[in-house]
Amino acid sequence: MSERGGTRGGFGTRGGRGGEGGRGHGEGFRGEGEGRGRGRGEGRGRGRGRRGQRPKEDSTKSWVPVTKLGRLVNDGKIRSLEEIYLFSLPIKEADIIDRLLPGLKDEVLKIMPVQKQTRAGQRTRFKAIVVVGDNNGHIGLGVKCSKEVATAIRGAIILAKLSVIPVRRGYWGNKIGAPHTVPCKVTGECGSVLVRLIPAPRGTSLVCAPVPKKLLQMAG
Amino acid sequence: MVLLGFLDEPRGGKMGADDDPSNWTISRIGGQPAFPSAAVSNKLKSSLVCAKCQKEQVFVCQLYCPLAGHKYDRALYLFACRNPSCWNASASWTAIRCQTYDETVEEIASAETEPIETIPLSSTDWCDDADAWNSDAEDDPAPKKKPSSVPTTATKKEIKSEPEVMLNSMKIDDENEKSSSDDDSDDEGMDASTKKKTKEKNLSVASSDAFNEWKKNNLKTCELDVSTSASFPFYYIEIDEEDAVVNEAKLNEQKKLKKAMKNLNNIDEDDDDDETAKGGKEKYEKTPEIEHGDIVFYRFQQKIRYAPDQIIRYDWSGSPLILTKIDNSTLSAQKCRHCQSSCAFEFQLMPALVNFLKIDKQIGLEFGTVFVYTCSANCWDDNNDLYRFENVFVQADPDQNLFD
């Protein structure tokens, strides 16, 4: 019979990868796979060299879609984000946004440490607030809390991409040229914070505090 | 110990000496199945039809998965129906198990075989209400995973040996450490109220005429020709342990992030008060829920994010990684068709596999994820049996109802 398991070994709890890097106690049980699968062990030894087929670095660069919407975007059947908005389809993969908005930029607005009191002292975590936008009608905000700053930022970028929303722009006066401001006075509230956006003539640019300024600039 | 399967070379790959495709003890997807003997394939031909539409099923994958201490060469085969109306239905899939007795395997004196406890699903909501802070301070509240006891056939050797018991318990601790790693502690506690929100959000989805038009133009599933008996492209499967893959990916990530962090440290120095730097006044808030509201899918993604191209997830008598919310009792209550003993989870197909099941460049088969549950006692009759059926459970893509 040809070599059992082929050169790639098999699944299952026997043998498998028992030979690699003696994992301490695990070897006890899977060691029998070593002795028995002589051919297989060698096969794996040989296999490791040639099994560089799966380049570990690249696997993060090329996107393998997991959802149906992701597959449609990957195949090119959906060409713009507006189609997704039009049918209110939930976007569950951040790579979808990457694919449909190639010019997306992200900016970290703030990283603040937050604390929780535990019996053994204080537990500090970092909360990262990231905004993504393409300066042309799309904006997203992501907030993520994590024990490490880098992880928080990365998580916040992904959450920001998932929450990208289209921005409607209008005119202050005459409808000449491209829209340049908000279509009407809008107000938003969250907690005690009130934000009011008022249309302004072309050329006024943004008159506001630095944080909303960054946000609105990224929105376009 | 979870094993992941990745796509390897197609048949006739770059290297000259390839595994013989007729070798039934290799793991691969596509092509034609390789059975241990011709008798098996002859007998099976008539029974490989879809339970719903009676059409012939297409071969999806075969896995070679012998079990530790088990004196058998064991392989599992999966077949599915290509008919678009049968996608995402558990009844249109068939799983076959073939075993051959193999003298050369030394059977380990088995540790005491403990009854298989029902294991909670990997992304249940029970921990939604738990304070996420606790998971790395105190012990992981998750119930202990059943030790990977050696499965045997009907004759059980009950040799209890101290060192083996200790080895078993050592294994449990490792797995607990793995599950209470940084990844879990990053997940915020999500309220149960998000479940309600999801329902509301689904209602507001446009099922309008415009959408139906768009679906007709773009999805085009009706035009698939299912009459021809085509097969999926042939690929071998490469197998890796999840721990190894995840650790390696984390290391790579850390290197990249270190570079990125250098730029970052310059930015946020401007508006730091002394108080916020110490974090004195900021209280811990629960971050807002994710926009699309599907927590279960988010957890699924978190679990696979270090290896998103995995196509098979193998965890004998472990717990499946669910894609959509499901009651645990539905899955664990399945019984073996032949011996009526309970079924244990063996492996699942991941959604990434759908991209590679293409016929004529079109997607030939769709699913969310597919669980295969096999007999926990591995019932087998050496004299009469050529193959045995196993249970399959299919979960559809979370948004499948929007596309139908």
XYZ file of C-alpha atoms in Angstrom:
624
model
C 0.000 0.000 0.000
C 1.343 3.425 -0.814
C 2.578 5.564 1.987
C -0.204 6.131 4.395
C -1.297 9.691 4.708
C 0.726 10.657 1.683
C 3.442 13.196 2.098
C 1.192 15.613 3.851
C 0.161 13.555 6.801
C -3.416 13.243 7.902
C -5.893 14.800 10.223
C -6.997 12.889 13.272
C -5.508 12.561 16.662
C -2.969 9.953 15.733
C 0.469 10.739 14.417
C -0.329 13.857 12.540
C 2.236 16.328 13.638
C 3.518 14.474 16.629
C 7.037 14.563 15.319
C 7.459 18.275 15.154
C 8.930 20.239 17.990
C 8.420 17.862 20.869
C 5.558 19.483 22.560
C 6.342 18.119 25.967
C 3.587 16.017 27.381
C 1.753 15.829 24.117
C 4.463 13.591 22.790
C 3.473 10.880 25.187
C 0.313 10.158 23.302
C 1.298 11.062 19.858
C 4.715 9.572 20.119
C 3.337 6.324 18.910
C 2.590 8.016 15.669
C 6.282 8.700 15.284
C 7.422 5.179 15.749
C 4.786 3.725 13.564
C 4.717 6.150 10.748
C 8.340 5.910 9.811
C 7.564 6.529 6.226
C 5.222 9.285 7.151
C 7.691 10.928 9.442
C 10.215 11.057 6.691
C 7.597 12.183 4.318
C 6.829 15.046 6.570
C 10.444 15.885 6.955
C 10.714 16.056 3.241
C 7.359 17.657 3.020
C 8.269 20.564 5.221
C 10.841 21.727 2.810
C 8.534 21.774 -0.111
C 5.466 22.773 1.800
C 6.400 26.385 1.541
C 3.507 26.554 -0.852
C 1.558 28.460 1.682
C 3.656 31.571 2.116
C 2.764 32.820 5.526
C 3.338 36.468 4.780
C 1.169 36.586 1.722
C -1.831 35.035 3.333
C -2.596 38.338 4.961
C -2.312 40.295 1.753
C -4.658 38.466 -0.537
C -8.182 38.526 0.732
C -10.198 35.326 0.966
C -13.822 36.359 1.334
C -15.879 34.628 3.972
C -19.330 36.070 3.407
C -21.515 35.948 0.352
C -21.319 39.698 -0.035
C -17.561 39.458 0.171
C -17.514 36.934 -2.624
C -19.652 39.146 -4.809
C -17.353 42.087 -4.210
C -14.285 39.983 -4.866
C -15.690 38.768 -8.147
C -16.482 42.285 -9.181
C -20.235 41.845 -9.340
C -20.648 44.809 -7.007
C -18.748 47.770 -8.259
C -19.512 50.514 -5.824
C -20.352 50.966 -2.196
C -23.492 52.820 -3.168
C -25.081 49.605 -4.374
C -24.605 48.071 -0.963
C -26.091 51.119 0.710
C -28.998 51.139 -1.665
C -30.108 47.658 -0.664
C -29.150 47.998 3.008
C -26.951 44.940 2.949
C -24.956 44.542 6.152
C -21.227 44.824 5.626
C -19.467 42.288 7.792
C -15.986 42.186 6.342
C -13.672 45.179 6.461
C -11.915 44.004 3.305
C -15.059 44.801 1.355
C -14.582 48.466 2.133
C -10.909 48.229 1.253
C -11.798 46.839 -2.120
C -14.542 49.313 -2.922
C -12.829 52.424 -1.557
C -9.197 52.190 -2.465
C -8.424 55.748 -1.445
C -9.328 55.323 2.165
C -7.168 57.024 4.783
C -7.232 56.486 8.471
C -6.296 58.713 11.326
C -6.008 58.079 14.990
C -7.839 60.784 16.868
C -7.034 59.804 20.390
C -5.610 57.075 22.513
C -6.650 57.295 26.084
C -5.967 54.968 28.933
C -9.009 53.835 30.838
C -8.860 52.220 34.190
C -10.798 49.786 36.197
C -10.346 49.158 39.847
C -9.726 45.558 40.775
C -8.828 43.929 44.048
C -5.237 43.802 42.981
C -4.917 47.434 42.002
C -5.825 49.141 38.797
C -6.230 47.575 35.392
C -5.330 49.915 32.590
C -6.459 49.447 29.045
C -6.082 51.663 26.037
C -8.982 53.001 24.099
C -8.253 53.987 20.536
C -10.519 56.201 18.466
C -9.885 56.048 14.745
C -11.614 57.753 11.883
C -11.412 56.546 8.288
C -12.475 58.502 5.289
C -11.760 59.113 1.665
C -12.235 62.924 1.644
C -15.023 62.414 -0.802
C -18.274 61.452 0.827
C -17.494 58.467 3.063
C -16.660 58.487 6.719
C -16.385 55.880 9.431
C -15.578 55.944 13.105
C -14.191 53.099 15.165
C -13.566 52.780 18.863
C -11.718 49.870 20.383
C -10.379 49.150 23.809
C -7.527 46.750 24.369
C -4.637 45.957 26.633
C -2.101 47.064 24.073
C -2.107 50.247 22.087
C -1.267 48.597 18.806
C -3.997 46.020 19.100
C -6.500 48.696 19.988
C -5.586 50.768 16.971
C -5.765 47.845 14.619
C -9.119 46.760 16.002
C -10.428 50.305 15.825
C -9.453 50.634 12.179
C -11.395 47.505 11.349
C -14.431 48.679 13.265
C -14.195 52.053 11.572
C -14.204 50.436 8.166
C -17.259 48.414 9.067
C -19.130 51.555 10.010
C -18.451 53.574 6.884
C -21.409 55.699 5.949
C -22.128 57.955 2.965
C -22.262 61.695 3.483
C -24.748 63.857 1.663
C -23.502 67.193 0.531
C -25.425 70.144 -0.791
C -25.205 73.820 -1.528
C -25.456 77.010 0.464
C -26.939 79.141 -2.266
C -26.764 78.779 -5.992
C -26.446 75.275 -7.295
C -23.337 75.810 -9.331
C -20.534 73.289 -9.520
C -20.144 70.377 -7.166
C -21.751 70.245 -3.728
C -19.497 71.684 -1.121
C -21.337 71.856 2.172
C -24.086 70.247 4.206
C -27.493 70.344 2.505
C -29.239 71.865 5.488
C -28.751 72.644 9.157
C -28.347 69.356 11.001
C -28.034 68.690 14.656
C -26.791 65.636 16.461
C -26.684 64.813 20.135
C -24.991 62.169 22.202
C -25.103 62.446 25.935
C -24.525 66.043 26.724
C -22.771 66.857 23.499
C -24.583 68.769 20.819
C -23.163 69.176 17.327
C -24.719 71.489 14.810
C -23.633 71.695 11.201
C -24.658 74.771 9.276
C -24.211 75.281 5.548
C -21.779 78.003 4.569
C -20.835 79.708 1.334
C -18.179 78.202 -0.842
C -14.733 79.215 0.259
C -15.509 79.504 3.943
C -13.930 76.110 4.605
C -14.462 74.517 7.964
C -14.899 76.679 11.019
C -14.869 74.449 14.052
C -12.766 72.914 16.762
C -9.785 70.836 15.685
C -11.322 67.428 16.314
C -14.527 67.923 14.331
C -12.417 69.665 11.733
C -10.349 66.553 11.139
C -13.489 64.464 10.932
C -15.301 66.705 8.509
C -12.272 67.064 6.321
C -12.088 63.340 5.938
C -15.745 63.284 5.057
C -15.225 65.731 2.235
C -5.775 20.489 19.671
C -7.296 21.986 16.589
C -5.917 21.176 13.172
C -6.439 23.517 10.265
C -6.495 22.549 6.635
C -5.260 24.907 3.958
C -5.319 24.733 0.243
C -2.218 23.215 -1.223
C -1.106 22.578 -4.767
C -3.499 21.478 -7.437
C -2.945 18.163 -9.086
C 0.221 18.017 -11.079
C 1.738 20.793 -9.044
C 5.131 22.311 -9.468
C 6.961 19.483 -7.786
C 7.301 16.398 -9.904
C 6.561 13.656 -7.407
C 3.009 14.236 -6.309
C 0.867 12.089 -4.083
C -0.948 9.417 -5.994
C -4.547 10.639 -6.401
C -5.858 7.136 -6.003
C -4.297 6.837 -2.569
C -7.251 6.852 -0.257
C -5.193 7.892 2.719
C -4.525 11.469 1.642
C -6.621 14.538 2.276
C -7.806 16.576 -0.624
C -10.715 18.401 -2.205
C -12.220 18.051 -5.633
C -11.656 15.516 -8.327
C -12.988 12.034 -7.744
C -13.028 10.250 -4.409
C -10.492 7.514 -3.773
C -12.009 4.649 -1.814
C -10.103 1.896 -0.044
C -11.418 -0.642 -2.486
C -13.416 -0.776 -5.682
C -16.182 -2.608 -3.870
C -16.922 0.479 -1.845
C -17.369 2.734 -4.830
C -19.541 0.218 -6.628
C -21.867 -0.160 -3.706
C -21.988 3.549 -3.025
C -22.871 4.759 -6.471
C -26.556 4.282 -6.036
C -26.794 5.889 -2.624
C -25.011 9.130 -3.392
C -28.090 11.086 -4.332
C -29.457 14.209 -2.771
C -32.243 13.541 -0.330
C -34.177 16.553 -1.576
C -33.942 16.522 -5.335
C -32.682 13.006 -6.091
C -29.875 14.264 -8.272
C -26.416 12.834 -8.174
C -24.143 14.394 -5.580
C -20.750 15.835 -6.307
C -17.637 14.905 -4.380
C -16.422 17.713 -2.153
C -13.535 16.475 -0.056
C -11.922 13.525 1.634
C -9.940 13.591 4.831
C -7.578 10.992 6.147
C -8.086 11.045 9.883
C -6.940 8.046 11.899
C -7.494 8.296 15.616
C -4.853 7.799 18.259
C -4.618 4.279 19.567
C -7.228 3.140 17.098
C -6.126 0.236 14.980
C -7.785 1.456 11.844
C -6.966 3.529 8.851
C -9.879 5.890 8.715
C -11.091 8.337 6.102
C -14.098 10.607 5.768
C -15.733 11.609 2.505
C -18.150 14.460 1.884
C -20.641 14.728 -0.944
C -23.075 17.511 -1.699
C -25.802 18.399 -4.119
C -25.010 21.021 -6.735
C -28.567 22.080 -7.244
C -28.861 25.744 -6.162
C -32.136 25.088 -4.437
C -30.465 22.455 -2.285
C -27.572 24.601 -1.115
C -27.461 25.345 2.601
C -29.653 22.349 3.416
C -28.285 19.656 5.692
C -30.316 16.991 3.970
C -28.535 17.421 0.663
C -25.110 16.517 2.046
C -23.739 13.051 2.687
C -20.777 12.047 4.809
C -19.216 8.616 4.533
C -16.691 6.977 6.813
C -14.446 4.162 5.636
C -12.124 2.168 7.812
C -9.750 -0.660 7.270
C -8.179 -2.691 10.003
C -4.479 -2.187 10.215
C -2.331 -4.578 12.177
C 0.742 -2.423 12.288
C -0.699 0.202 14.587
C 0.277 -0.263 18.202
C -2.682 0.304 20.373
C -1.857 2.358 23.423
C -3.142 1.121 26.733
C -6.057 3.438 26.809
C -6.641 5.793 29.648
C -10.025 5.602 31.245
C -12.535 6.620 28.656
C -14.644 9.284 30.214
C -18.114 9.970 28.997
C -18.171 12.740 26.471
C -19.532 15.877 28.049
C -21.525 18.259 25.973
C -19.113 20.949 25.089
C -20.344 24.490 24.727
C -20.050 26.068 21.321
C -17.101 28.264 20.667
C -18.935 31.491 20.179
C -21.979 31.290 22.366
C -23.495 34.302 23.976
C -23.201 33.134 27.539
C -20.121 35.193 28.024
C -21.688 38.268 26.516
C -22.814 39.448 29.891
C -19.584 38.542 31.601
C -17.337 41.414 32.324
C -14.624 41.129 29.759
C -12.045 42.278 32.288
C -12.345 39.080 34.254
C -11.168 36.750 31.592
C -7.505 37.405 32.099
C -7.520 38.200 35.791
C -9.252 35.200 37.230
C -9.487 31.712 35.886
C -11.235 31.220 32.660
C -14.821 30.488 33.627
C -15.279 28.282 30.576
C -16.046 24.704 31.542
C -13.097 22.454 31.154
C -12.752 20.754 27.832
C -13.002 17.034 27.882
C -9.537 15.498 27.800
C -8.728 13.994 24.456
C -9.430 10.486 25.590
C -8.404 7.741 23.298
C -11.426 6.377 21.492
C -11.683 2.660 21.129
C -14.015 0.317 19.419
C -16.386 -1.834 21.405
C -13.703 -3.486 23.523
C -12.459 -0.972 26.059
C -9.323 -1.563 28.034
C -9.722 0.041 31.388
C -6.189 0.373 32.453
C -5.907 3.374 34.662
C -2.401 4.581 34.935
C -1.369 7.483 37.086
C 1.058 9.138 34.701
C -1.452 9.079 31.923
C -4.092 10.674 34.053
C -1.656 13.406 34.898
C -0.782 13.845 31.282
C -4.441 14.191 30.468
C -4.938 16.891 33.037
C -1.873 18.727 31.861
C -3.393 18.909 28.479
C -6.561 20.493 29.759
C -4.665 23.332 31.359
C -2.901 24.127 28.148
C -6.119 24.435 26.311
C -7.559 26.645 28.969
C -4.609 28.927 28.676
C -5.091 29.100 25.018
C -8.713 30.052 25.334
C -8.092 32.743 27.885
C -5.494 34.451 25.786
C -5.430 38.063 24.802
C -7.819 37.463 21.981
C -10.752 36.684 24.195
C -10.039 39.468 26.559
C -10.174 41.929 23.754
C -13.775 41.141 23.011
C -16.034 43.570 24.742
C -18.988 42.239 26.611
C -21.903 42.641 24.306
C -25.336 42.977 25.730
C -28.108 40.579 24.990
C -30.015 43.521 23.628
C -27.995 43.383 20.454
C -29.918 40.305 19.482
C -33.058 42.354 19.375
C -31.315 45.000 17.372
C -30.293 42.491 14.755
C -33.885 41.491 14.261
C -34.947 45.080 13.861
C -32.199 45.760 11.417
C -33.147 42.796 9.306
C -36.694 44.022 9.027
C -35.619 47.313 7.557
C -33.724 45.689 4.719
C -35.112 46.569 1.358
C -36.857 43.671 -0.233
C -37.934 46.034 -2.896
C -38.390 45.601 -6.591
C -35.118 47.321 -7.289
C -33.289 44.767 -5.214
C -35.014 41.885 -6.910
C -34.031 43.294 -10.259
C -30.462 43.612 -9.156
C -30.452 40.075 -7.860
C -31.701 38.740 -11.148
C -29.034 40.538 -13.047
C -26.134 39.767 -10.834
C -26.652 36.537 -9.048
C -27.665 34.298 -11.929
C -27.819 31.076 -9.988
C -30.648 29.656 -12.061
C -28.480 29.351 -15.078
C -26.129 26.847 -13.537
C -26.143 23.650 -15.482
C -26.473 20.917 -12.918
C -27.166 18.098 -15.285
C -23.593 17.485 -16.279
C -21.648 15.436 -13.799
C -18.755 17.780 -13.353
C -16.335 17.722 -10.502
C -14.577 20.402 -8.568
C -10.971 21.263 -9.273
C -8.518 19.008 -7.560
C -6.428 20.388 -4.714
C -4.423 18.781 -1.999
C -4.880 19.899 1.577
C -2.051 21.050 3.757
C -2.486 20.507 7.459
C -1.205 22.647 10.309
C -1.911 22.945 13.986
C -3.914 25.991 14.909
C -1.631 26.957 17.763
C 1.422 26.986 15.585
C -0.232 29.021 12.881
C -1.708 31.538 15.281
C 1.519 32.056 17.168
C 3.440 32.598 14.006
C 0.888 35.071 12.715
C 0.943 36.961 15.985
C 4.706 37.288 15.831
C 4.533 38.677 12.331
C 1.870 41.082 13.387
C 3.861 42.316 16.325
C 6.793 43.078 14.117
C 4.637 45.089 11.757
C 2.907 46.925 14.529
C 6.179 47.890 16.144
C 7.135 49.699 12.994
C 3.788 51.411 12.808
C 3.930 52.391 16.444
C 7.053 54.433 15.942
C 5.139 56.821 13.751
C 2.288 56.928 16.141
C 4.196 57.974 19.186
C 4.844 61.336 17.618
C 1.218 62.145 17.009
C -0.622 61.971 20.259
C 1.695 63.970 22.432
C 0.009 67.312 21.733
C -3.137 67.266 23.755
C -2.362 65.033 26.648
C -3.334 66.403 29.984
C -1.546 64.969 32.899
C -4.745 63.511 34.181
C -5.738 61.667 31.106
C -2.253 60.323 30.792
C -2.626 58.659 34.126
C -6.130 57.662 33.196
C -7.354 59.014 36.438
C -10.664 60.470 35.396
C -11.556 58.252 32.493
C -13.850 55.491 33.452
C -14.183 52.253 31.630
C -17.055 52.380 29.174
C -18.407 49.642 27.071
C -17.560 50.485 23.522
C -20.540 50.726 21.213
C -21.585 47.611 19.426
C -20.475 46.957 15.931
C -22.460 48.486 13.188
C -23.851 45.379 11.577
C -24.911 43.907 14.907
C -23.989 40.295 14.233
C -21.971 39.377 17.294
C -21.747 35.667 16.575
C -20.272 36.300 13.167
C -17.879 38.835 14.643
C -16.580 36.243 17.090
C -16.243 33.765 14.249
C -14.139 36.268 12.379
C -12.007 36.974 15.427
C -11.228 33.297 15.764
C -10.115 32.853 12.196
C -8.436 36.197 11.697
C -4.925 34.823 12.027
C -5.526 32.306 9.268
C -8.450 33.535 7.184
C -7.691 31.186 4.310
C -8.291 28.050 6.316
C -10.713 25.698 4.615
C -11.030 22.894 7.132
C -11.079 23.013 10.883
C -10.508 19.642 12.535
C -11.188 19.135 16.202
C -12.097 15.586 17.116
C -14.750 15.602 19.818
C -14.202 19.294 20.209
C -16.636 22.105 19.680
C -17.521 23.616 16.331
C -16.980 27.257 15.535
C -20.472 28.433 14.821
C -21.290 30.969 12.170
C -24.817 31.817 13.227
C -26.529 31.390 16.511
C -27.771 27.904 17.155
C -29.012 25.956 20.100
C -26.324 23.625 21.401
C -28.779 20.843 22.047
C -29.647 20.537 18.363
C -26.104 19.675 17.503
C -25.202 17.476 20.425
C -28.408 15.485 20.276
C -27.493 13.830 17.021
C -27.210 10.095 17.108
C -25.247 7.664 14.988
C -27.481 6.041 12.401
C -26.025 2.617 12.947
C -25.330 2.145 16.616
C -27.477 4.887 18.184
C -24.663 6.187 20.317
C -24.174 9.898 20.523
C -22.257 11.779 17.888
C -19.204 13.895 18.427
C -18.042 16.827 16.357
C -15.203 15.932 14.076
C -14.500 18.676 11.592
C -16.101 21.573 9.764
C -15.735 23.148 6.357
C -14.992 26.848 6.460
C -16.571 29.462 4.185
C -13.238 30.130 2.502
C -13.647 26.811 0.721
C -16.545 28.134 -1.352
C -14.125 30.212 -3.400
C -12.384 27.065 -4.590
C -15.438 25.018 -5.445
C -15.770 26.497 -8.885
C -17.027 24.812 -11.988
C -16.374 26.712 -15.199
C -15.300 29.725 -13.187
C -18.664 29.959 -11.478
C -19.336 29.130 -7.875
C -20.618 25.580 -7.901
C -21.629 25.113 -4.299
C -22.379 27.528 -1.504
C -22.657 27.173 2.203
C -21.833 29.107 5.353
C -20.133 26.367 7.277
C -20.628 22.583 7.373
C -20.237 20.510 10.539
C -19.598 16.785 10.349
C -20.554 14.778 13.414
C -19.307 11.224 13.656
C -20.110 8.304 15.875
C -18.295 8.690 19.141
C -17.791 4.955 19.443
C -16.561 4.563 15.858
C -18.804 1.626 15.261
C -17.534 -0.694 12.593
C -18.114 -4.243 11.574
C -14.990 -5.705 10.062
C -16.712 -8.441 8.159
C -19.727 -6.759 6.648
C -19.022 -3.118 6.387
C -17.612 -1.196 3.504
C -18.683 2.246 4.635
C -20.884 3.980 7.176
C -22.904 7.164 6.997
C -22.285 10.106 9.272
C -24.263 13.183 10.195
C -23.840 16.514 8.497
C -25.135 19.860 9.650
C -25.032 22.902 7.405
C -25.182 26.524 8.482
C -25.987 29.084 5.863
C -24.215 32.360 5.357
C -25.597 34.848 7.878
C -27.104 37.045 5.169
C -28.310 34.287 2.919
C -31.929 35.214 3.488
C -31.308 38.595 1.905
C -30.037 37.085 -1.283
C -32.708 34.487 -1.787
